[in-house]
mmCIF file of C-alpha atoms in Angstrom:
data_model
loop_
_atom_site.group_PDB
_atom_site.id
_atom_site.type_symbol
_atom_site.label_atom_id
_atom_site.label_comp_id
_atom_site.label_asym_id
_atom_site.label_seq_id
_atom_site.Cartn_x
_atom_site.Cartn_y
_atom_site.Cartn_z
ATOM 1 C CA ALA A 134 0.088 -0.143 -0.098
ATOM 2 C CA THR A 135 3.111 2.519 0.699
ATOM 3 C CA LYS A 136 4.120 2.026 -2.624
ATOM 4 C CA ALA A 137 0.412 2.400 -4.191
ATOM 5 C CA GLU A 138 0.277 5.479 -2.108
ATOM 6 C CA GLU A 139 3.278 6.613 -3.243
ATOM 7 C CA GLU A 140 2.864 6.059 -6.917
ATOM 8 C CA ARG A 141 -0.581 7.834 -6.025
ATOM 9 C CA ARG A 142 1.273 10.928 -4.269
ATOM 10 C CA TYR A 143 3.541 11.366 -7.300
ATOM 11 C CA LEU A 144 1.052 11.051 -9.779
ATOM 12 C CA ALA A 145 -1.086 13.391 -7.866
ATOM 13 C CA ALA A 146 1.776 16.008 -7.702
ATOM 14 C CA ALA A 147 2.267 15.578 -11.932
ATOM 15 C CA GLU A 148 -0.958 16.289 -12.475
ATOM 16 C CA GLU A 149 -1.034 19.485 -9.928
ATOM 17 C CA LYS A 150 2.676 20.642 -12.000
ATOM 18 C CA ARG A 151 1.128 19.968 -15.370
ATOM 19 C CA ARG A 152 -2.364 21.974 -14.630
ATOM 20 C CA LEU A 153 -0.204 24.570 -12.658
ATOM 21 C CA ALA A 154 1.551 24.827 -16.170
ATOM 22 C CA GLU A 155 -1.046 25.279 -18.432
ATOM 23 C CA GLU A 156 -2.550 27.889 -16.025
ATOM 24 C CA GLU A 157 0.498 29.949 -16.086
ATOM 25 C CA GLU A 158 0.360 29.128 -20.352
ATOM 26 C CA ALA A 159 -2.683 30.808 -20.337
ATOM 27 C CA ALA A 160 -2.169 33.645 -18.510
ATOM 28 C CA HIS A 161 0.823 33.991 -20.680
ATOM 29 C CA GLN A 162 -0.936 33.971 -23.315
ATOM 30 C CA LYS A 163 -4.109 36.075 -22.004
ATOM 31 C CA VAL A 164 -0.835 39.008 -21.311
ATOM 32 C CA LYS A 165 0.842 38.531 -24.927
ATOM 33 C CA ALA A 166 -2.807 39.195 -26.441
ATOM 34 C CA GLU A 167 -3.392 42.086 -24.253
ATOM 35 C CA GLN A 168 0.145 43.212 -25.349
ATOM 36 C CA GLU A 169 -0.591 43.114 -29.018
ATOM 37 C CA HIS A 170 -4.178 44.423 -28.688
ATOM 38 C CA VAL A 171 -2.992 47.654 -26.747
ATOM 39 C CA ALA A 172 -0.089 47.724 -29.273
ATOM 40 C CA ALA A 173 -2.439 47.825 -31.964
ATOM 41 C CA GLU A 174 -4.366 50.751 -30.764
ATOM 42 C CA GLU A 175 -1.376 52.641 -30.346
ATOM 43 C CA ALA A 176 -0.517 51.789 -33.844
ATOM 44 C CA ALA A 177 -3.939 52.851 -35.077
ATOM 45 C CA ALA A 178 -3.512 56.436 -32.883
ATOM 46 C CA THR A 179 -0.512 56.948 -34.231
ATOM 47 C CA LYS A 180 -1.920 56.516 -37.773
ATOM 48 C CA ALA A 181 -4.634 58.545 -36.906
ATOM 49 C CA GLU A 182 -2.655 61.219 -35.433
ATOM 50 C CA GLU A 183 -0.200 61.400 -38.536
ATOM 51 C CA GLU A 184 -3.076 61.364 -41.550
ATOM 52 C CA HIS A 185 -4.322 64.249 -39.470
ATOM 53 C CA ARG A 186 -1.379 66.580 -39.429
ATOM 54 C CA ALA A 187 -1.005 65.402 -42.685
ATOM 55 C CA ARG A 188 -4.038 67.005 -44.182
ATOM 56 C CA ALA A 189 -3.459 69.919 -42.346
ATOM 57 C CA ALA A 190 -0.071 70.475 -43.021
ATOM 58 C CA ALA A 191 -1.729 70.067 -46.614
ATOM 59 C CA ASP A 192 -4.910 72.297 -46.008
ATOM 60 C CA GLU A 193 -1.814 75.017 -44.755
ATOM 61 C CA GLU A 194 0.022 74.490 -47.883
ATOM 62 C CA GLU A 195 -2.966 75.068 -49.963
ATOM 63 C CA ALA A 196 -4.288 78.480 -48.035
ATOM 64 C CA ALA A 197 -0.429 79.546 -48.584
ATOM 65 C CA GLN A 198 -0.826 78.896 -51.931
ATOM 66 C CA ASN A 199 -4.232 80.645 -52.471
ATOM 67 C CA ALA A 200 -2.828 83.604 -50.028
ATOM 68 C CA ARG A 201 0.635 83.720 -52.537
ATOM 69 C CA ALA A 202 -1.800 83.559 -55.851
ATOM 70 C CA GLU A 203 -4.530 86.173 -54.919
ATOM 71 C CA PRO A 204 -2.109 89.632 -54.773
ATOM 72 C CA GLU A 205 -1.100 87.544 -58.575
ATOM 73 C CA HIS A 206 -4.195 87.639 -59.668
ATOM 74 C CA THR A 207 -5.666 90.565 -58.181
ATOM 75 C CA ALA A 208 -2.314 92.512 -59.892
ATOM 76 C CA ALA A 209 -3.329 90.734 -63.163
ATOM 77 C CA GLU A 210 -7.049 91.808 -62.945
ATOM 78 C CA GLU A 211 -5.971 95.512 -62.067
ATOM 79 C CA VAL A 212 -3.450 95.316 -65.410
ATOM 80 C CA ALA A 213 -5.968 93.993 -67.744
ATOM 81 C CA ALA A 214 -8.492 96.291 -66.401
ATOM 82 C CA LYS A 215 -6.167 99.150 -66.995
ATOM 83 C CA ARG A 216 -5.606 98.176 -70.385
ATOM 84 C CA ALA A 217 -8.937 97.983 -71.209
ATOM 85 C CA GLU A 218 -9.275 101.507 -69.817
ATOM 86 C CA GLU A 219 -6.449 102.582 -71.554
ATOM 87 C CA GLU A 220 -7.616 101.011 -75.182
ATOM 88 C CA ARG A 221 -11.369 102.825 -74.460
ATOM 89 C CA TRP A 222 -9.925 105.857 -74.021
ATOM 90 C CA ALA A 223 -7.679 105.324 -77.597
ATOM 91 C CA LEU A 224 -10.799 104.732 -79.384
ATOM 92 C CA ALA A 225 -12.743 107.206 -78.019
ATOM 93 C CA ALA A 226 -9.858 109.418 -79.281
ATOM 94 C CA ALA A 227 -9.509 107.740 -82.108
ATOM 95 C CA GLU A 228 -13.680 108.131 -82.915
ATOM 96 C CA GLU A 229 -13.747 111.905 -81.761
ATOM 97 C CA LYS A 230 -10.522 112.787 -85.065
ATOM 98 C CA CYS A 231 -12.912 110.726 -87.133
ATOM 99 C CA LEU A 232 -15.658 112.729 -86.547
ATOM 100 C CA LEU A 233 -13.310 116.051 -86.555
ATOM 101 C CA THR A 234 -11.793 115.444 -89.585
ATOM 102 C CA GLU A 235 -15.586 114.424 -91.371
ATOM 103 C CA GLU A 236 -16.533 117.929 -90.204
ATOM 104 C CA GLU A 237 -13.480 119.677 -91.875
ATOM 105 C CA GLU A 238 -14.149 118.012 -94.921
ATOM 106 C CA ALA A 239 -18.002 118.791 -94.838
ATOM 107 C CA ALA A 240 -17.626 122.355 -93.658
ATOM 108 C CA GLN A 241 -15.015 122.787 -96.855
#
C-alpha cells in the first residue's frame, strides 16, 4: 500500500504541476494578447494622428498657395482693367478725331 500511495502522490503532484503549467501558459497568452491589442490600438492612434497632421499640413500649404496666388491674380486683373480702360480712351479719341476730320471735310 505504501508503494501504491507513493505512486498516487507522485501522479497527483505531476498532475498538479501540469495543471499549474497550463494555467501559467494561459495567463502568459492572455498577457501577450492584451499587449498586442494595446500595441495595435497605439499604432492605429499614431496612424490617425499622422494622417490628421498630414491633412492639416496640406490644408495649410493650400491656404498659403492661395494667399500667394491672390495678390498675383489681383495684380493681373488690375493690369488687364487698366489696359482695357486705355484701349477705350484710345478708341474714343480715334472716333473723336474721325468725327472732327469728317466735319472739317464737310465744312470745306
